[in-house]
Coordinates of C-alpha atoms in Angstrom, one line a residue:
X1 CA 29.2 43.9 5.1
X2 CA 29.7 40.3 6.0
X3 CA 26.8 38.6 5.5
X4 CA 25.5 35.7 8.0
X5 CA 25.0 32.0 6.4
X6 CA 22.6 31.2 4.5
X7 CA 20.5 28.2 5.7
X8 CA 19.9 25.4 3.1
X9 CA 17.9 24.5 0.9
X10 CA 17.9 21.8 -1.9
X11 CA 15.2 21.6 -4.2
X12 CA 14.0 17.9 -4.7
X13 CA 14.2 17.9 -7.8
X14 CA 17.6 18.6 -8.2
X15 CA 18.5 15.3 -5.7
X16 CA 19.1 11.9 -7.9
X17 CA 19.4 8.4 -6.2
X18 CA 21.6 6.2 -7.0
X19 CA 20.4 2.8 -7.9
X20 CA 23.2 -0.5 -7.1
X21 CA 21.4 -3.0 -9.4
X22 CA 21.5 -6.0 -8.4
X23 CA 23.4 -7.7 -10.9
X24 CA 26.8 -5.9 -9.2
X25 CA 26.5 -8.5 -6.5
X26 CA 28.1 -12.1 -7.4
X27 CA 25.8 -15.1 -5.9
X28 CA 26.7 -18.4 -4.8
X29 CA 24.0 -20.9 -5.2
X30 CA 21.4 -21.2 -2.5
X31 CA 22.7 -23.7 0.2
X32 CA 21.1 -25.0 3.5
X33 CA 23.5 -24.0 5.8
X34 CA 25.2 -26.3 8.8
X35 CA 26.5 -23.5 11.0
X36 CA 25.4 -19.7 10.9
X37 CA 27.8 -17.5 8.6
X38 CA 30.3 -15.9 9.9
X39 CA 29.6 -12.3 11.2
X40 CA 29.3 -9.2 8.2
X41 CA 28.5 -11.9 5.7
X42 CA 26.0 -10.6 3.2
X43 CA 23.2 -12.9 2.4
X44 CA 20.3 -13.5 1.0
X45 CA 17.5 -15.7 1.2
X46 CA 16.1 -18.1 -1.5
X47 CA 15.0 -16.3 -4.0
X48 CA 14.0 -12.9 -1.9
X49 CA 15.7 -9.7 -3.2
X50 CA 16.4 -8.4 0.2
X51 CA 19.7 -8.5 1.6
X52 CA 20.9 -9.2 4.9
X53 CA 24.1 -9.0 6.9
X54 CA 24.7 -11.6 9.0
X55 CA 25.9 -9.8 13.3
X56 CA 26.3 -12.2 15.9
X57 CA 24.0 -14.7 15.3
X58 CA 20.9 -13.1 13.8
X59 CA 20.1 -11.4 10.4
X60 CA 20.4 -7.4 9.5
X61 CA 18.2 -6.7 6.7
X62 CA 19.5 -3.6 4.4
X63 CA 16.5 -0.7 4.4
X64 CA 17.2 0.0 0.5
X65 CA 20.4 -0.8 -2.0
X66 CA 21.3 2.9 -1.5
X67 CA 22.3 1.9 1.7
X68 CA 24.1 -1.1 1.4
X69 CA 26.1 0.8 -0.5
X70 CA 27.8 2.8 2.1
X71 CA 29.1 -0.3 3.9
X72 CA 30.1 -2.0 0.6
X73 CA 30.8 0.7 -2.5
X74 CA 32.4 -2.1 -4.7
X75 CA 31.1 -5.8 -6.2
X76 CA 30.0 -8.2 -3.2
X77 CA 29.9 -11.5 -2.7
X78 CA 26.6 -12.7 -1.5
X79 CA 25.8 -16.5 -0.1
X80 CA 22.1 -17.5 -0.8
X81 CA 20.7 -19.8 1.7
X82 CA 17.7 -22.1 2.0
X83 CA 14.9 -20.3 3.6
X84 CA 15.0 -23.1 5.7
X85 CA 18.8 -22.3 6.5
X86 CA 17.7 -18.9 6.2
X87 CA 14.9 -19.3 9.4
X88 CA 17.8 -20.1 12.0
X89 CA 19.2 -16.7 11.8
X90 CA 16.4 -14.4 13.6
X91 CA 15.6 -11.1 11.6
X92 CA 16.5 -8.3 14.9
X93 CA 16.8 -4.9 13.0
X94 CA 17.5 -3.3 9.8
X95 CA 20.6 -2.1 8.9
X96 CA 20.7 2.1 8.4
X97 CA 23.6 4.4 6.2
X98 CA 27.7 3.8 7.6
X99 CA 27.9 6.8 9.8
X100 CA 29.8 9.9 8.5
X101 CA 29.6 7.9 5.1
X102 CA 26.8 10.3 3.6
X103 CA 24.7 13.2 4.1
X104 CA 20.8 12.8 4.2
X105 CA 17.4 15.1 3.2
X106 CA 13.8 14.1 3.0
X107 CA 11.9 14.0 -0.6
X108 CA 9.7 17.4 0.3
X109 CA 11.9 19.0 2.7
X110 CA 15.7 21.0 2.1
X111 CA 16.9 20.1 5.9
X112 CA 20.1 18.1 5.3
X113 CA 21.3 15.3 8.1
X114 CA 24.6 13.7 9.0
X115 CA 24.9 10.6 10.4
X116 CA 26.6 10.3 13.5
X117 CA 27.0 6.8 15.1
X118 CA 25.7 4.5 15.5
X119 CA 22.2 5.8 13.6
X120 CA 22.2 9.5 14.8
X121 CA 20.8 12.4 12.5
X122 CA 22.1 15.5 12.8
X123 CA 20.9 18.8 11.3
X124 CA 23.8 21.1 9.6
X125 CA 22.3 24.1 10.3
X126 CA 23.6 25.9 7.6
X127 CA 25.6 25.5 3.7
X128 CA 29.0 27.1 5.1
X129 CA 29.3 24.2 7.8
X130 CA 28.0 21.7 5.0
X131 CA 31.0 23.2 2.5
X132 CA 33.4 22.6 5.4
X133 CA 32.5 18.8 6.3
X134 CA 31.9 17.6 2.5
X135 CA 33.6 20.1 0.1
X136 CA 31.9 21.8 -2.0
X137 CA 29.8 19.2 -4.0
X138 CA 27.8 18.5 -0.3
X139 CA 25.0 19.3 -2.3
X140 CA 25.0 16.9 -5.1
X141 CA 24.1 13.2 -5.2
X142 CA 26.5 10.1 -6.1
X143 CA 28.8 9.8 -8.2
X144 CA 29.4 13.9 -7.9
X145 CA 28.5 14.2 -4.2
X146 CA 27.7 12.6 -0.7
X147 CA 23.6 14.0 -0.8
X148 CA 21.5 11.3 -0.4
X149 CA 17.6 11.5 -0.8
X150 CA 15.4 8.9 1.3
X151 CA 12.0 8.1 1.6
X152 CA 10.5 9.5 4.7
X153 CA 9.0 6.4 5.7
X154 CA 13.4 5.3 5.9
X155 CA 13.5 8.3 8.4
X156 CA 11.8 6.2 11.1
X157 CA 15.2 3.7 11.5
X158 CA 17.3 7.2 12.9
X159 CA 17.1 8.9 15.9
X160 CA 17.7 13.1 15.8
X161 CA 20.3 14.0 17.6
X162 CA 22.2 17.7 17.9
X163 CA 22.3 20.4 15.2
X164 CA 25.6 20.5 13.9
X165 CA 26.9 24.0 13.8
X166 CA 30.7 24.9 13.5
X167 CA 32.5 22.5 11.5
X168 CA 34.0 21.2 15.0
X169 CA 31.3 20.0 16.3
X170 CA 31.2 16.4 13.4
X171 CA 34.1 14.0 12.3
X172 CA 33.1 12.2 9.0
X173 CA 36.3 9.6 9.7
X174 CA 36.1 9.8 12.9
X175 CA 32.0 8.5 13.1
X176 CA 33.0 6.4 10.3
X177 CA 36.1 4.4 12.3
X178 CA 33.4 4.3 15.7
X179 CA 31.4 1.6 13.5
X180 CA 33.7 -0.3 11.5
X181 CA 31.2 -3.1 10.5
X182 CA 27.1 -4.1 10.7
X183 CA 28.4 -6.2 13.6
X184 CA 29.3 -3.4 15.6
X185 CA 26.0 -0.9 14.1
X186 CA 23.8 -3.9 15.0
X187 CA 26.0 -4.1 19.1
X188 CA 25.7 -0.2 19.3
X189 CA 22.1 0.2 18.5
X190 CA 21.1 -2.8 20.0
X191 CA 23.0 -0.9 23.4
X192 CA 21.5 2.8 22.8
X193 CA 18.1 0.5 22.9
X194 CA 18.5 -1.3 26.0
X195 CA 19.8 2.3 27.7
X196 CA 16.9 4.2 26.5
X197 CA 14.0 1.3 26.9
X198 CA 12.8 1.7 23.7
X199 CA 11.8 -1.0 21.6
X200 CA 13.3 -2.6 18.5
X201 CA 13.1 -1.0 15.3
X202 CA 10.1 -2.2 12.6
X203 CA 10.0 -5.5 11.0
X204 CA 11.4 -5.8 7.3
X205 CA 10.2 -3.8 4.7
X206 CA 6.2 -4.8 3.6
X207 CA 7.5 -5.6 -0.3
X208 CA 9.7 -8.8 0.8
X209 CA 6.7 -11.5 1.8
X210 CA 6.9 -12.8 5.1
X211 CA 7.3 -16.7 5.8
X212 CA 4.0 -18.9 5.4
X213 CA 2.2 -19.6 8.6
X214 CA -0.1 -21.3 9.8
X215 CA -4.1 -20.1 9.6
X216 CA -5.2 -18.4 12.9
X217 CA -8.3 -20.2 14.8
X218 CA -11.2 -18.3 14.4
X219 CA -12.0 -17.0 17.7
X220 CA -15.1 -17.8 19.6
X221 CA -18.4 -16.2 20.0
X222 CA -17.8 -14.2 16.7
X223 CA -19.1 -14.5 13.4
X224 CA -20.8 -17.7 11.9
X225 CA -17.7 -19.9 10.2
X226 CA -20.9 -22.3 8.4
X227 CA -21.3 -21.6 4.3
X228 CA -24.2 -23.2 4.1
X229 CA -26.6 -21.6 7.0
X230 CA -29.5 -20.0 5.2
X231 CA -29.6 -17.0 8.2
X232 CA -33.0 -14.6 7.2
X233 CA -33.4 -11.0 7.7
X234 CA -34.5 -10.1 11.1
X235 CA -36.7 -7.0 12.6
X236 CA -33.4 -5.9 14.1
X237 CA -32.0 -2.8 12.7
X238 CA -28.5 -1.4 12.4
X239 CA -27.4 1.5 15.2
X240 CA -30.1 3.9 14.8
X241 CA -28.4 6.9 16.6
X242 CA -25.0 8.4 15.4
X243 CA -22.0 6.8 17.3
X244 CA -23.9 4.1 18.8
X245 CA -23.2 0.9 18.6
X246 CA -25.3 -2.4 19.0
X247 CA -25.1 -5.8 17.7
X248 CA -28.4 -6.7 16.7
X249 CA -27.5 -7.4 13.0
X250 CA -23.9 -8.9 13.7
X251 CA -23.2 -12.7 14.5
X252 CA -22.0 -11.8 17.6
X253 CA -19.6 -9.2 16.8
X254 CA -20.1 -4.7 17.9
X255 CA -21.4 -2.6 15.0
X256 CA -20.8 1.4 15.3
X257 CA -22.3 4.2 12.9
X258 CA -19.9 7.0 12.6
X259 CA -21.9 9.9 10.1
X260 CA -24.9 11.3 10.5
X261 CA -25.6 12.6 7.3
X262 CA -29.0 10.6 6.3
X263 CA -31.5 12.0 8.4
X264 CA -30.2 15.7 6.9
X265 CA -30.6 14.2 3.5
X266 CA -27.3 13.4 2.8
X267 CA -24.7 10.4 2.9
X268 CA -21.6 9.4 4.6
X269 CA -19.7 6.2 3.2
X270 CA -16.0 5.8 2.6
X271 CA -14.8 5.7 -1.2
X272 CA -14.2 2.6 -1.9
X273 CA -14.6 -1.3 -2.3
X274 CA -10.7 -1.7 -3.1
X275 CA -9.6 1.3 -1.3
X276 CA -7.9 1.5 2.5
X277 CA -10.7 3.5 4.3
X278 CA -8.3 3.5 7.9
X279 CA -5.0 5.3 8.3
X280 CA -2.4 2.8 9.3
X281 CA -3.1 2.8 12.5
X282 CA -6.6 3.4 12.6
X283 CA -6.4 6.8 14.1
X284 CA -8.3 8.2 11.4
X285 CA -11.1 7.6 8.6
X286 CA -11.2 8.8 4.9
X287 CA -14.7 9.2 4.2
X288 CA -17.2 10.5 1.6
X289 CA -20.0 12.9 3.3
X290 CA -22.3 14.5 0.5
X291 CA -19.9 14.4 -2.3
X292 CA -16.5 16.1 0.0
X293 CA -13.8 14.1 1.3
X294 CA -13.7 13.9 5.3
X295 CA -10.7 12.4 7.3
X296 CA -12.4 11.9 10.7
X297 CA -10.9 10.7 14.3
X298 CA -12.1 6.5 14.8
X299 CA -12.0 7.1 18.8
X300 CA -14.0 10.7 19.2
X301 CA -15.8 10.7 15.2
X302 CA -14.1 14.5 15.4
X303 CA -13.6 16.2 12.0
X304 CA -9.9 17.0 11.1
X305 CA -8.9 20.2 10.1
X306 CA -7.1 19.1 7.0
X307 CA -8.8 21.0 3.7
X308 CA -8.8 18.2 0.8
X309 CA -10.9 20.2 -1.5
X310 CA -9.9 20.3 -5.3
X311 CA -8.1 17.0 -5.8
X312 CA -8.7 13.8 -7.5
X313 CA -8.4 10.0 -6.3
X314 CA -7.1 10.5 -2.4
X315 CA -6.0 7.6 -0.6
X316 CA -3.9 6.8 2.4
X317 CA 0.2 6.8 2.2
X318 CA 0.7 3.6 3.9
X319 CA 4.3 4.3 4.9
X320 CA 3.9 7.5 6.6
X321 CA 1.0 6.5 9.4
X322 CA -1.4 10.3 8.7
X323 CA -0.5 11.6 5.4
X324 CA -3.2 11.1 2.6
X325 CA -1.7 11.2 -1.4
X326 CA -3.9 12.4 -4.3
X327 CA -3.7 13.6 -7.6
X328 CA -4.2 17.6 -7.8
X329 CA -7.4 18.9 -9.5
X330 CA -7.2 19.3 -13.2
X331 CA -7.8 22.9 -13.1
X332 CA -4.5 23.9 -14.6
X333 CA -1.7 22.1 -17.8
X334 CA 0.3 20.7 -15.1
X335 CA -0.1 17.4 -13.1
X336 CA 0.7 16.9 -9.4
X337 CA 1.0 14.7 -6.8
X338 CA 0.0 16.0 -3.5
X339 CA 0.9 14.9 0.3
X340 CA -1.7 16.2 3.3
X341 CA -0.2 15.7 6.7
X342 CA -3.6 15.1 8.5
X343 CA -2.0 16.3 12.0
X344 CA -0.5 19.4 10.7
X345 CA -3.4 19.8 8.2
X346 CA -0.7 21.1 5.1
X347 CA -0.7 20.5 1.7
X348 CA 2.9 20.2 -0.3
X349 CA 3.8 19.0 -3.7
X350 CA 5.2 16.2 -3.6
X351 CA 5.9 15.1 -7.2
X352 CA 5.6 17.0 -10.3
X353 CA 4.8 15.0 -13.3
X354 CA 6.7 15.8 -17.4
X355 CA 5.3 18.7 -18.7
X356 CA 4.1 16.6 -21.4
X357 CA 1.1 15.2 -18.7
X358 CA -2.0 17.5 -18.8
X359 CA -4.4 15.6 -16.4
X360 CA -4.6 12.5 -14.7
X361 CA -8.0 10.2 -15.4
X362 CA -9.8 10.4 -11.7
X363 CA -11.7 7.0 -12.2
X364 CA -9.0 4.8 -13.9
X365 CA -6.4 6.3 -11.5
X366 CA -8.0 5.6 -8.3
X367 CA -6.8 1.9 -7.1
X368 CA -4.6 1.3 -3.8
X369 CA -0.4 2.4 -3.3
X370 CA 1.9 -0.8 -3.4
X371 CA 1.9 -1.8 0.6
X372 CA 5.1 -0.3 1.5
X373 CA 4.1 3.1 0.0
X374 CA 6.2 3.7 -2.9
X375 CA 4.5 2.6 -6.2
X376 CA 1.0 4.1 -7.4
X377 CA -0.4 3.9 -10.6
X378 CA -2.8 5.7 -13.2
X379 CA -3.8 7.2 -16.1
X380 CA -3.2 10.4 -17.5
X381 CA -4.3 12.3 -20.5
X382 CA -0.7 13.9 -22.1
X383 CA 0.7 15.4 -25.1
X384 CA 0.3 12.2 -27.0
X385 CA -2.6 10.7 -26.0
X386 CA -4.0 8.3 -23.0
X387 CA -1.0 7.2 -20.9
X388 CA -1.3 4.3 -18.4
X389 CA 2.0 4.8 -15.7
X390 CA 3.4 3.4 -12.6
X391 CA 5.1 6.1 -10.2
X392 CA 7.9 5.9 -8.2
X393 CA 7.2 8.2 -4.8
X394 CA 10.2 7.1 -2.7
X395 CA 12.1 8.1 -5.9
X396 CA 10.0 10.6 -7.3
X397 CA 10.3 8.9 -10.9
X398 CA 8.0 7.3 -13.6
X399 CA 8.5 3.4 -14.2
X400 CA 6.0 2.1 -17.0
X401 CA 4.9 4.3 -19.2
X402 CA 2.4 2.6 -21.9
X403 CA 0.7 4.8 -24.4
X404 CA -2.8 3.7 -25.3
X405 CA -2.4 4.8 -29.0
X406 CA 0.8 2.8 -29.4
X407 CA -1.0 -0.3 -27.8
X408 CA -3.7 -0.8 -30.4
X409 CA -1.3 0.1 -33.4
X410 CA 0.9 -2.7 -32.0
X411 CA 0.5 -5.7 -29.5
X412 CA -3.4 -4.5 -29.4
X413 CA -6.0 -5.5 -32.0
X414 CA -8.9 -3.3 -31.0
X415 CA -12.1 -4.7 -30.6
X416 CA -13.8 -5.1 -33.7
X417 CA -17.2 -4.0 -32.1
X418 CA -16.2 -1.2 -29.4
X419 CA -12.5 0.0 -30.7
X420 CA -10.0 1.4 -28.8
X421 CA -11.2 -0.2 -25.2
X422 CA -10.1 2.1 -22.3
X423 CA -9.2 0.3 -19.1
X424 CA -11.6 0.3 -15.5
X425 CA -9.1 0.7 -13.6
X426 CA -4.9 1.3 -13.5
X427 CA -3.3 0.1 -10.1
X428 CA -0.1 -2.0 -8.2
X429 CA 0.9 -5.1 -7.4
X430 CA 0.4 -4.7 -3.3
X431 CA 4.0 -5.7 -3.3
X432 CA 5.0 -3.6 -5.8
X433 CA 5.9 -6.1 -8.5
X434 CA 3.7 -5.2 -11.1
X435 CA 1.8 -2.4 -13.3
X436 CA -1.6 -3.6 -13.4
X437 CA -4.3 -3.0 -15.7
X438 CA -8.1 -4.3 -15.6
X439 CA -9.4 -3.7 -19.0
X440 CA -13.2 -3.6 -20.1
X441 CA -13.0 -6.4 -22.1
X442 CA -12.9 -10.1 -21.5
X443 CA -11.1 -12.5 -23.0
X444 CA -7.6 -13.7 -23.9
X445 CA -6.2 -11.6 -26.6
X446 CA -4.2 -8.1 -25.5
X447 CA -5.9 -5.5 -23.5
X448 CA -8.6 -8.0 -22.0
X449 CA -9.4 -8.7 -19.2
X450 CA -6.3 -8.3 -16.3
X451 CA -3.2 -7.5 -17.1
X452 CA 0.4 -7.3 -15.5
X453 CA 3.2 -5.3 -16.8
X454 CA 6.8 -5.0 -15.6
X455 CA 6.3 -1.6 -12.8
X456 CA 10.0 0.0 -13.9
X457 CA 9.9 -0.9 -17.8
X458 CA 6.3 -1.7 -19.0
X459 CA 7.3 -5.0 -20.3
X460 CA 4.1 -7.1 -20.8
X461 CA 4.2 -10.0 -18.8
X462 CA 0.8 -11.8 -18.4
X463 CA -2.4 -12.3 -17.9
X464 CA -4.0 -13.4 -14.2
X465 CA -7.9 -12.9 -15.3
X466 CA -9.9 -12.7 -18.6
X467 CA -12.6 -11.0 -17.4
X468 CA -14.0 -7.7 -15.9
X469 CA -15.8 -8.5 -12.7
X470 CA -15.4 -6.9 -9.5
X471 CA -12.6 -8.6 -7.5
X472 CA -9.4 -6.9 -5.8
X473 CA -5.5 -7.6 -5.1
X474 CA -4.2 -9.4 -2.5
X475 CA -1.3 -11.0 -0.8
X476 CA -1.3 -14.6 0.9
X477 CA -0.5 -16.2 3.5
X478 CA 3.0 -17.4 1.5
X479 CA 4.0 -14.2 0.1
X480 CA 2.5 -14.9 -3.0
X481 CA 0.3 -11.6 -5.1
X482 CA -3.6 -12.6 -6.1
X483 CA -6.7 -11.1 -7.6
X484 CA -10.2 -12.3 -6.4
X485 CA -13.2 -11.7 -8.3
X486 CA -16.4 -13.1 -9.0
X487 CA -16.0 -15.9 -11.4
X488 CA -19.6 -16.7 -13.2
X489 CA -18.3 -20.5 -13.9
X490 CA -18.1 -22.6 -10.9
X491 CA -17.0 -25.6 -12.5
X492 CA -17.7 -27.6 -9.6
X493 CA -21.5 -27.0 -10.1
X494 CA -22.1 -25.8 -13.0
X495 CA -23.9 -22.1 -13.7
X496 CA -23.1 -21.4 -10.5
X497 CA -20.9 -18.1 -9.7
X498 CA -17.9 -18.3 -7.2
X499 CA -15.3 -16.0 -5.9
X500 CA -11.8 -17.4 -8.1
X501 CA -8.7 -16.2 -7.1
X502 CA -6.3 -16.3 -10.0
X503 CA -2.0 -15.6 -9.0
X504 CA -0.2 -12.7 -10.3
X505 CA 0.9 -12.4 -12.6
X506 CA 0.0 -14.9 -14.8
X507 CA 0.7 -16.7 -18.3
X508 CA 1.7 -14.1 -21.3
X509 CA -0.8 -16.3 -23.2
X510 CA -4.4 -17.6 -21.5
X511 CA -4.6 -16.3 -17.6
X512 CA -3.9 -17.7 -14.5
X513 CA -6.3 -20.5 -13.7
X514 CA -8.4 -19.9 -10.8
X515 CA -8.7 -21.6 -7.3
X516 CA -12.4 -21.5 -6.5
X517 CA -12.9 -20.6 -2.7
X518 CA -16.9 -20.2 -2.5
X519 CA -20.6 -21.1 -4.9
X520 CA -22.8 -18.2 -4.6
X521 CA -26.3 -18.1 -5.8
X522 CA -27.2 -15.7 -8.2
X523 CA -28.1 -12.2 -7.2
X524 CA -25.6 -12.1 -4.2
X525 CA -22.2 -10.9 -5.7
X526 CA -21.4 -7.2 -5.4
X527 CA -18.0 -6.5 -3.7
X528 CA -14.8 -8.1 -2.9
X529 CA -11.4 -6.0 -0.9
X530 CA -8.1 -7.6 0.1
X531 CA -7.2 -4.6 2.0
X532 CA -7.2 -6.3 4.6
X533 CA -4.3 -9.0 6.4
X534 CA -2.4 -11.5 4.1
X535 CA -4.5 -14.4 3.2
X536 CA -8.5 -12.9 3.3
X537 CA -10.8 -10.5 1.7
X538 CA -14.0 -9.2 3.1
X539 CA -16.7 -9.9 0.8
X540 CA -20.3 -7.7 0.4
X541 CA -23.3 -9.6 -0.9
X542 CA -26.5 -8.5 -2.2
X543 CA -29.6 -9.6 -2.0
X544 CA -32.0 -10.0 -4.7
X545 CA -35.3 -10.2 -3.0
X546 CA -36.5 -13.3 -4.6
X547 CA -35.5 -16.3 -1.8
X548 CA -32.9 -16.2 1.2
X549 CA -30.5 -17.8 0.7
X550 CA -26.9 -18.1 2.2
X551 CA -24.7 -14.8 2.8
X552 CA -27.5 -12.8 0.6
X553 CA -27.1 -9.9 2.2
X554 CA -24.4 -10.5 4.6
X555 CA -20.9 -9.0 5.2
X556 CA -18.1 -11.4 5.6
X557 CA -14.4 -12.6 5.5
X558 CA -13.1 -15.4 3.0
X559 CA -9.7 -16.7 3.7
X560 CA -7.7 -17.9 1.0
X561 CA -7.4 -21.2 2.1
X562 CA -11.7 -21.8 2.2
X563 CA -13.2 -21.0 5.1
X564 CA -15.6 -18.4 5.5
X565 CA -16.6 -16.0 8.7
X566 CA -19.6 -13.9 8.2
X567 CA -20.3 -10.9 10.2
X568 CA -22.9 -8.8 9.9
X569 CA -26.0 -8.0 7.5
X570 CA -25.7 -5.1 6.0
X571 CA -29.6 -4.2 6.4
X572 CA -29.2 -1.8 2.9
X573 CA -31.4 -1.5 0.4
X574 CA -29.6 -1.0 -2.2
X575 CA -31.3 1.7 -4.1
X576 CA -28.8 3.8 -5.2
X577 CA -24.9 4.1 -5.3
X578 CA -24.1 6.0 -2.1
X579 CA -25.9 3.3 -0.2
X580 CA -24.4 0.1 -1.6
X581 CA -22.3 -1.0 1.1
X582 CA -19.3 -1.8 -0.6
X583 CA -17.1 -3.3 2.5
X584 CA -13.5 -2.8 2.9
X585 CA -10.9 -3.5 5.7
X586 CA -8.6 -2.6 7.9
X587 CA -5.1 -3.3 7.5
X588 CA -4.6 -5.3 10.9
X589 CA -8.2 -6.4 10.6
X590 CA -9.3 -4.9 13.9
X591 CA -12.4 -3.0 11.9
X592 CA -14.1 -3.3 8.8
X593 CA -16.7 0.1 7.5
X594 CA -19.6 -0.4 5.0
X595 CA -22.2 1.8 3.8
X596 CA -26.2 1.4 4.6
X597 CA -29.3 3.1 4.6
X598 CA -30.5 0.9 7.4
X599 CA -33.6 -0.4 5.1
X600 CA -34.9 3.0 4.6
X601 CA -35.0 3.1 1.0
X602 CA -34.2 6.5 0.8
X603 CA -33.7 7.1 -2.6
X604 CA -35.7 9.7 -4.8
X605 CA -35.5 10.2 -8.9
X606 CA -33.3 10.9 -11.3
X607 CA -29.7 11.4 -9.6
X608 CA -30.6 10.5 -6.6
X609 CA -27.9 7.9 -5.1
X610 CA -29.5 7.4 -2.1
X611 CA -29.0 8.5 1.4
X612 CA -27.0 6.6 4.3
X613 CA -24.5 6.4 6.2
X614 CA -21.3 4.8 7.4
X615 CA -20.9 2.0 9.7
X616 CA -18.2 -0.2 11.5
X617 CA -17.8 -3.5 12.8
X618 CA -15.3 -3.7 15.6
X619 CA -13.7 -7.1 15.4
X620 CA -11.8 -8.5 18.7
X621 CA -7.9 -7.9 18.4
X622 CA -6.3 -11.4 16.5
X623 CA -9.9 -11.7 14.3
X624 CA -8.5 -12.3 11.0

């Protein structure tokens, strides 16, 4: 009997992504170029790690180092230009893998693809065809075979062509010869784009800081920029009805009520200030309704049929527009990272931790991913004790791993009063540079304050802040990563707290000095969220009830250049946790979400944490 060709199925765990270290590239000192470098010159800009190729007076960014290796498999001289010299060469596209050089697959899918000119993925339909095209090692990764696993976010740089059903339907050598250089690739992609009438590809990877830009003007008619004005609470309220809009409690913006739980004795809110509530394109919002994780469409508020039950620490995966990433339920001894496709309602296991990892510590592991979706930090119980870790979701490998028991045996002396103090939270810096640990004890000793570690090796780097007040990690407009927090001793006005901005990673001894942005009265410090655009955070102020002062009971924007924009009064009594506003901002700055009981004070006795709803402030485009 003749067997039909088997469909291809490659286990993701069998794939090892090749990594070419930057040390393999020879570098010239940085220069300010008088004329554009020749085509196909490989260069860097300033201290940025990104590699570019010159093509017709433009820069083309390599999307990752494995892609770079398909064009330059051996050592390559690189030219380092100053940032100002690079600015003369506009970044107009990205470099995809050289056609015919490799075959690729997604981490979570079995299908494999050949690459045709210029950047077209063609599905290889079965193993026989793959072996005929690339040999018996077609399903092996480098250096043995041609297979590469690309993060799903990088597949958007390719288009999809006809499947390859026979070995004669594709010639790898011919495809390579059609595209001899990066300049040829850029020209072919541009021509194909013009023929299709499509837009150019996305900007360079989000891990690369954008050049500093001047702060945008504050739009007229929305918000109050006066930091000294006292605005007492009026008689108006937030929208009383579900899906209703109002501007009564705002300073020129519109606020919309997006849940309807309080009237039924429940609550509706986003998860937390340090987490992004909105999907990358603002199509969906992730909520907690009566203790259940729920996804709703932002336009219609319709609930999306995706099951988020029995999981820990869900949050949006920023590399994928409509995907939620979470840890499993801890119901068995295996610890897994799960991906939820909101559009399809599906759940897949993205990564399984080594067998020694037993369960996730949910509260400590609930901070944001890096902006590019690659890195996630957390804390897990293992066979050898609690471990702080960084996980590379793009390559499905663990980076830094810090055993708490070992830390307190070596670098960290236990707290004399409380012993070995656990972290408050564990995360990664927004640009994926550092593993960040917020300890529960203050001070400049090891395992105190906000510490940073090498995200891959776990080497201690520095301390950004020596306290553990509410705060959030963010990125300034010049690409500097920071931690903004409430500092309780402002040097310009002794005894009053203010927003302190501490740059990462911080020195190995002591901590980063704070740049103070704004004074506040005692009792007004609640939450800080820096999940929006670079250079701005949204602040939630409380109310102590003694007297009315500037910012009291408000939600407002704090810019890193010192400006403020007061948006609205949240009108919550804050009588319980679920009605603490804890505002957070969409990545593009269009929406600010917060919780409120709208002045109803619906908190009972015992463990009643409040009954309220979620509200969204709608801001004009370009607001932030």
